[in-house]
PDB file of C-alpha atoms in Angstrom:
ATOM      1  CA  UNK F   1      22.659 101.528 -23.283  1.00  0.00           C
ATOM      2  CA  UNK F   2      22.662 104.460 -25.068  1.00  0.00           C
ATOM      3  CA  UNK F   3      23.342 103.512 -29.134  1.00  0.00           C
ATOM      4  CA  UNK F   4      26.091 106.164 -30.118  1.00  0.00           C
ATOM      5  CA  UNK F   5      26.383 108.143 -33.299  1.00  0.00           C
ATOM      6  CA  UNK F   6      27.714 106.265 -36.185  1.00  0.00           C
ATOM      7  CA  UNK F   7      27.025 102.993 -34.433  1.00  0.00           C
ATOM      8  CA  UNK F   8      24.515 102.319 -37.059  1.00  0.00           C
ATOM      9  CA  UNK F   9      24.468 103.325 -40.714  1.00  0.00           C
ATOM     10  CA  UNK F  10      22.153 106.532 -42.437  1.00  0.00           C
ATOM     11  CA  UNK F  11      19.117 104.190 -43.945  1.00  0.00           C
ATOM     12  CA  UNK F  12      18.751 102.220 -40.581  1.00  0.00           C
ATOM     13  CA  UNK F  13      19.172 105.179 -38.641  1.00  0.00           C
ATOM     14  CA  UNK F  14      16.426 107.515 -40.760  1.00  0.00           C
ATOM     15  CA  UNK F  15      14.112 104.914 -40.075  1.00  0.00           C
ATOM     16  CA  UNK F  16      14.625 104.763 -36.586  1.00  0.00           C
ATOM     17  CA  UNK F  17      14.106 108.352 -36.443  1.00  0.00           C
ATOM     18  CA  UNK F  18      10.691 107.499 -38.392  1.00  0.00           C
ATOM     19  CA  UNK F  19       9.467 105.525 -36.142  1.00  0.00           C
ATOM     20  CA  UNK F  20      10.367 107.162 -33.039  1.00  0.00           C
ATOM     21  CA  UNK F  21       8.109 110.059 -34.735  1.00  0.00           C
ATOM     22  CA  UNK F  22       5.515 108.271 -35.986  1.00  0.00           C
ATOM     23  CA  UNK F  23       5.407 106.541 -31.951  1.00  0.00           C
ATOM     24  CA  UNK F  24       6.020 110.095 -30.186  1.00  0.00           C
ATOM     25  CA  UNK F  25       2.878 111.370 -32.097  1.00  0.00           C
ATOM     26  CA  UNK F  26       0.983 108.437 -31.167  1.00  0.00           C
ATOM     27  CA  UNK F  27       2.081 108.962 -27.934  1.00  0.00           C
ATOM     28  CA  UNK F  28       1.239 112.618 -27.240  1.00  0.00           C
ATOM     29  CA  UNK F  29      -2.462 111.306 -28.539  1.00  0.00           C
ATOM     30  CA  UNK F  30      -2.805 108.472 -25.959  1.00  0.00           C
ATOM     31  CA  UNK F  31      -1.480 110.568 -23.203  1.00  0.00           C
ATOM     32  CA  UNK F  32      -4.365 112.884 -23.520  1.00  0.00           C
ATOM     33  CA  UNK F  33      -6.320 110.199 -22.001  1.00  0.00           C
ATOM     34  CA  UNK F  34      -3.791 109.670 -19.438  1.00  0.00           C
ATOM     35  CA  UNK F  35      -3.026 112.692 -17.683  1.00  0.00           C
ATOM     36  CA  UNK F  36      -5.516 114.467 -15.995  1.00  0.00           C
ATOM     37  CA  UNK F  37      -4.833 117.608 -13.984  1.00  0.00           C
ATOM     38  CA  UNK F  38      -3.858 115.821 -10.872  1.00  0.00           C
ATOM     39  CA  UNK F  39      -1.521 113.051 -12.848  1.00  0.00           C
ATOM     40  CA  UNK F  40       0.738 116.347 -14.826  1.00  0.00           C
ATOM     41  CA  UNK F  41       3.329 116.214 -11.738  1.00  0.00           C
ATOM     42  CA  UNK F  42       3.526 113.079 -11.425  1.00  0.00           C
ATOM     43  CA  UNK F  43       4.891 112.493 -14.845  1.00  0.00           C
ATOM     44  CA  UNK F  44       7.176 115.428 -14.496  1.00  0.00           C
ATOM     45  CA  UNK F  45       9.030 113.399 -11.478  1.00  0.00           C
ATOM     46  CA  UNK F  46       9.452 110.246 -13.413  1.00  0.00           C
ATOM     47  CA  UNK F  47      10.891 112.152 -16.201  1.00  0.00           C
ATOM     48  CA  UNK F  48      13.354 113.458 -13.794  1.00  0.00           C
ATOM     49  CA  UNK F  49      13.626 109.846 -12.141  1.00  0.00           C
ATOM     50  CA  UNK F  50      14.220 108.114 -15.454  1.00  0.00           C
ATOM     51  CA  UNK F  51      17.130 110.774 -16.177  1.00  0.00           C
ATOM     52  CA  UNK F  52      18.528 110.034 -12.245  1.00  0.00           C
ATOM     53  CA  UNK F  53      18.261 107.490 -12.908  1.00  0.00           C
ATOM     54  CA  UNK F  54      20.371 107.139 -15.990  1.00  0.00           C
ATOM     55  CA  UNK F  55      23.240 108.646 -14.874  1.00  0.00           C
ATOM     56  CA  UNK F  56      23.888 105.580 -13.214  1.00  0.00           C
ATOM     57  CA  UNK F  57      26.433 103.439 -14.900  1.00  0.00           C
ATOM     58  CA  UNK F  58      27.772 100.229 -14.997  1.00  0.00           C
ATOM     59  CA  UNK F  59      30.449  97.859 -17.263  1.00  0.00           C
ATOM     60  CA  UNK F  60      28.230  94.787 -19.356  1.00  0.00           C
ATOM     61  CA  UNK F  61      31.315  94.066 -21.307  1.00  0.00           C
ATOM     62  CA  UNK F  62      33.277  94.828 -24.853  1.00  0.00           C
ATOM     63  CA  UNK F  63      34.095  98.428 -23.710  1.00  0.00           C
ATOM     64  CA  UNK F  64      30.665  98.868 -23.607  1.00  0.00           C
ATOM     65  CA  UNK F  65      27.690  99.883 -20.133  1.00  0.00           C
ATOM     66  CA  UNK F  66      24.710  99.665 -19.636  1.00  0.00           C
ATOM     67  CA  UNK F  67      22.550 102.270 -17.014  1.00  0.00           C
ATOM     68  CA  UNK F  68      18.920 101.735 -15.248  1.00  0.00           C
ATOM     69  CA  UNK F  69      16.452 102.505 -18.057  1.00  0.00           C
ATOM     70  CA  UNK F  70      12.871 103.382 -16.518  1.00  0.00           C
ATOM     71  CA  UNK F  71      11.223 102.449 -18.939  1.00  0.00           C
ATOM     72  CA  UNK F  72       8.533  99.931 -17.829  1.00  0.00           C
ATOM     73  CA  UNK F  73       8.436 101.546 -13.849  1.00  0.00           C
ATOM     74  CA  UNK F  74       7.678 104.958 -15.719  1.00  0.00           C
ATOM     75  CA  UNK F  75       5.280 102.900 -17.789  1.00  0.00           C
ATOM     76  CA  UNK F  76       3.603 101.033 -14.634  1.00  0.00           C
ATOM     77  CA  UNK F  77       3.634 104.787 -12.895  1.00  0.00           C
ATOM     78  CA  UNK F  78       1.846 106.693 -15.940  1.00  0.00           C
ATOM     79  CA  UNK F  79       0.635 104.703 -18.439  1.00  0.00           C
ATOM     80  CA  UNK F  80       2.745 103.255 -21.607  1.00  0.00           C
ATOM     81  CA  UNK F  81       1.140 106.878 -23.559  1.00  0.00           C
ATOM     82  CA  UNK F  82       3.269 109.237 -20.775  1.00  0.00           C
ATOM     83  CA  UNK F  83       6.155 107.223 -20.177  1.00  0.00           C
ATOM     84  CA  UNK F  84       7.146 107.089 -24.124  1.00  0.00           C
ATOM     85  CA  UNK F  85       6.869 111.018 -24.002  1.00  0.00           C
ATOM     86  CA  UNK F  86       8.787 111.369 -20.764  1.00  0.00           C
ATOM     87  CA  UNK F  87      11.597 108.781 -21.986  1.00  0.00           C
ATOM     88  CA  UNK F  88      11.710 111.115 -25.268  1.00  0.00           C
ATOM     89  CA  UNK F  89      12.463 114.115 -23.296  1.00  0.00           C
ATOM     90  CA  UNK F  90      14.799 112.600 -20.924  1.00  0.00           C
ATOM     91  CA  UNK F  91      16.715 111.115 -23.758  1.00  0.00           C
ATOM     92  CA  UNK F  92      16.625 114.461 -26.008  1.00  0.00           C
ATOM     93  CA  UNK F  93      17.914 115.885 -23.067  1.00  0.00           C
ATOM     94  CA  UNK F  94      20.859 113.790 -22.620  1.00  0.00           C
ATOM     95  CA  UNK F  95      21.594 113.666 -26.375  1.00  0.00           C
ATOM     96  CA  UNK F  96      21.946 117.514 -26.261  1.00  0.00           C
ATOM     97  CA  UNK F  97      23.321 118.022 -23.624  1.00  0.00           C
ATOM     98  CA  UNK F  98      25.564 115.194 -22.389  1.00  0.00           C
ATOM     99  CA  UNK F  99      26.228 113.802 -26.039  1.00  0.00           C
ATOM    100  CA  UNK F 100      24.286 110.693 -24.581  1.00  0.00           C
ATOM    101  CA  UNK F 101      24.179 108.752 -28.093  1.00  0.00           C
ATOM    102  CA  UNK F 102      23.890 112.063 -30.402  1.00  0.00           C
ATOM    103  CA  UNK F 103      21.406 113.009 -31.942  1.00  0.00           C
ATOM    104  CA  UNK F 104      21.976 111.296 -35.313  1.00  0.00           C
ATOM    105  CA  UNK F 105      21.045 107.955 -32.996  1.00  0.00           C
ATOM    106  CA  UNK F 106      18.462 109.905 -31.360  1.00  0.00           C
ATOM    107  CA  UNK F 107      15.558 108.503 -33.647  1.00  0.00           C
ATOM    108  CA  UNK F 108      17.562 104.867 -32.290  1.00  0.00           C
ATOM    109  CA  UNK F 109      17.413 105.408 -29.055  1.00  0.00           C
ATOM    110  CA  UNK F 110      14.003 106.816 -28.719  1.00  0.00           C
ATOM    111  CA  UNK F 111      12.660 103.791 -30.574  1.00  0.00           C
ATOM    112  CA  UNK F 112      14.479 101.594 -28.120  1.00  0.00           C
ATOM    113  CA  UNK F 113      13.996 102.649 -24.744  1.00  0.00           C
ATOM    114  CA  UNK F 114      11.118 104.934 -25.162  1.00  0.00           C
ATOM    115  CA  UNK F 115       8.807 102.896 -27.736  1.00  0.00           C
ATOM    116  CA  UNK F 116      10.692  99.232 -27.165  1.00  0.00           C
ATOM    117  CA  UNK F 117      11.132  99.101 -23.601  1.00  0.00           C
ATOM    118  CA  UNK F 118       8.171 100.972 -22.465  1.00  0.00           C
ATOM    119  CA  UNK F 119       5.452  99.111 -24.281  1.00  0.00           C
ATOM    120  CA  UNK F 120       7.697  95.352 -23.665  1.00  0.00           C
ATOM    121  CA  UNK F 121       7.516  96.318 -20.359  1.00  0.00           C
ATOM    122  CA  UNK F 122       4.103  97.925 -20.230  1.00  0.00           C
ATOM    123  CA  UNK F 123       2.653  94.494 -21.776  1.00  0.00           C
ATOM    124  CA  UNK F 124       4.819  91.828 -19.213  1.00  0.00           C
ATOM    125  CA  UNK F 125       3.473  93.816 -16.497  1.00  0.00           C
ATOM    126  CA  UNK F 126      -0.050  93.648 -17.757  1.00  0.00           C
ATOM    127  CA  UNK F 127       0.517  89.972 -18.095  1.00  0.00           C
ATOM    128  CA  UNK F 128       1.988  89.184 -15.113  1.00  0.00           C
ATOM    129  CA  UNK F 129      -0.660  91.384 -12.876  1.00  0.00           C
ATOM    130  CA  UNK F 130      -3.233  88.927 -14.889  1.00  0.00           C
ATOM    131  CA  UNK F 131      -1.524  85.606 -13.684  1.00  0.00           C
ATOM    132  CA  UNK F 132      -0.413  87.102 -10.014  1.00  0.00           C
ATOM    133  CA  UNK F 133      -2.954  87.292  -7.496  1.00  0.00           C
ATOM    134  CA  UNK F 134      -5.269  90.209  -7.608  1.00  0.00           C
ATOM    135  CA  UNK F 135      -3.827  92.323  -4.712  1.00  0.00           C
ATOM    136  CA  UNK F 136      -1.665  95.557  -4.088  1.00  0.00           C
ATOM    137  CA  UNK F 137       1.262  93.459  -3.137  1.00  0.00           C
ATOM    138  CA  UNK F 138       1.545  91.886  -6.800  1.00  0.00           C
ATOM    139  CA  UNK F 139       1.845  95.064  -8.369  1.00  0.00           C
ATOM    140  CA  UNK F 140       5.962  95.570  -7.441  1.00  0.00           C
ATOM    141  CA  UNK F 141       6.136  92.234  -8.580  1.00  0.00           C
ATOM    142  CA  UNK F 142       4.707  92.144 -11.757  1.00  0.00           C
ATOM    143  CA  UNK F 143       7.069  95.499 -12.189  1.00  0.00           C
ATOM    144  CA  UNK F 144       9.908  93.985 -11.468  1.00  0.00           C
ATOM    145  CA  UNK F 145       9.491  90.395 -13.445  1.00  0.00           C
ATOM    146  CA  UNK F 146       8.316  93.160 -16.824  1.00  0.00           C
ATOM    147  CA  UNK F 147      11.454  95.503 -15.801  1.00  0.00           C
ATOM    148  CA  UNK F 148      13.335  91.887 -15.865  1.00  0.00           C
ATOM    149  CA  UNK F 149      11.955  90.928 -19.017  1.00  0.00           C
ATOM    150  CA  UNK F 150      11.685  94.346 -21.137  1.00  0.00           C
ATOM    151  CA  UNK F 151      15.736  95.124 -20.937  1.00  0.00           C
ATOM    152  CA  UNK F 152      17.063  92.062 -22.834  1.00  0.00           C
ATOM    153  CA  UNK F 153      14.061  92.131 -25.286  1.00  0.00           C
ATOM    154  CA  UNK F 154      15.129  95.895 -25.993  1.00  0.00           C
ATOM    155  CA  UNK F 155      18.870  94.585 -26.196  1.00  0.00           C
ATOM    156  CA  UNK F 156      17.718  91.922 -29.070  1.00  0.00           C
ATOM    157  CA  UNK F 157      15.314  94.626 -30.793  1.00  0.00           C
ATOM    158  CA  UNK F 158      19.392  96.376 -30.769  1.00  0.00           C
ATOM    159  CA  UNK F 159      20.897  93.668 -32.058  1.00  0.00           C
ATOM    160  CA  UNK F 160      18.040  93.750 -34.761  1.00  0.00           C
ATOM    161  CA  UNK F 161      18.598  96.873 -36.082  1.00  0.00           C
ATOM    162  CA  UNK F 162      22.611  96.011 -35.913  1.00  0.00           C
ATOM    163  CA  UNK F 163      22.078  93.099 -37.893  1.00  0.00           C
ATOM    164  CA  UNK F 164      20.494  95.430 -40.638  1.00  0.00           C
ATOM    165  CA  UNK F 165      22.534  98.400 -40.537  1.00  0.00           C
ATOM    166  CA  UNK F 166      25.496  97.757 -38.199  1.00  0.00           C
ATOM    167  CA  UNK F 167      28.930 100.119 -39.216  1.00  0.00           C
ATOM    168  CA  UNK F 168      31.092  99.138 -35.965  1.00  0.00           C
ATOM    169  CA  UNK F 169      33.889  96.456 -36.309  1.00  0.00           C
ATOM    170  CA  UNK F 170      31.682  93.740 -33.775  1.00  0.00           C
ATOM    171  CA  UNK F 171      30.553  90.367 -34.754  1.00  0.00           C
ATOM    172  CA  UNK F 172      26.509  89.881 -34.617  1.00  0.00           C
ATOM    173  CA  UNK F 173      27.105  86.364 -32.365  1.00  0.00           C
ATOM    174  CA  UNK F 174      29.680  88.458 -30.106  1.00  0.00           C
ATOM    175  CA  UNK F 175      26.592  91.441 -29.869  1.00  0.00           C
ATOM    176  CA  UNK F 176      24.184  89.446 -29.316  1.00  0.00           C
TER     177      UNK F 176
END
């Protein structure tokens, strides 16, 4: 899942990095509201979930896999705010130190899976806990139908940002 460096070219990948900044400071402004004293701890063991979590991989095709993302349970867990700052850790991490997409794709990957996937999956499951019944029992459903939902829309927002500034050797129709 992780977009690698060189995968995309300089212009496409500078502006990634733009807006993963521009949504990481937005983030650290909304999680104010977010975190109280008691909620800190909590976000500190999704973080290391998510990144568990990750480590988990598995073939999708083309020499390519995918892994478990976190994104929208983090998001359901600690707000959309939180979980974009504790997917941007766990992914600096893993570019750093596991060469997890580099960190030239950093600014990609951030604005995939911690600006993309969070808030696509933060909205479905707002949606869907709107149209389910109002009771405790809807709430792992609504997670699951916006965890459903928010990987492939994250996968097209990819193949988005391919069709702009794409370097590998793979056909757009093939990507998609």
């Amino acid at each position: 899942m992780h977009v690698p460096d060189g995968f995309l070219d300089a212009p496409t990948s500078l502006a990634t990095a733009g807006v993963a900044a521009l949504g990481v400071g937005v983030a650290l402004r909304g999680a104010r509201r977010e975190l109280s004293d008691a909620a800190a701890p909590l976000a500190g063991l999704v973080a290391v979930f998510v990144f568990a979590g990750q480590l988990l991989n598995f073939p999708v095709g083309a020499g390519t896999s995918g892994h478990l993302v976190g994104a929208t349970l983090a998001a359901v867990l600690v707000g959309p705010f939180t979980a974009t700052l504790c997917l941007t850790v766990v992914l600096l991490v893993q570019a750093l130190a596991f060469a997890d997409g580099g960190v030239s794709a950093l600014g990609t990957n951030v604005t995939l899976m911690a600006l993309v996937a969070v808030w696509a999956g933060y909205a479905v499951f707002r949606l869907a806990r709107a149209l389910l019944p109002r009771a405790v029992a809807s709430v792992p459903v609504a997670a699951a139908i916006a965890a459903f939902v928010s990987v492939p829309v994250t996968a097209l927002a990819f193949c988005g940002l391919y069709a702009v500034g794409g370097q590998a050797p793979i056909d757009l129709s093939t990507l998609v």
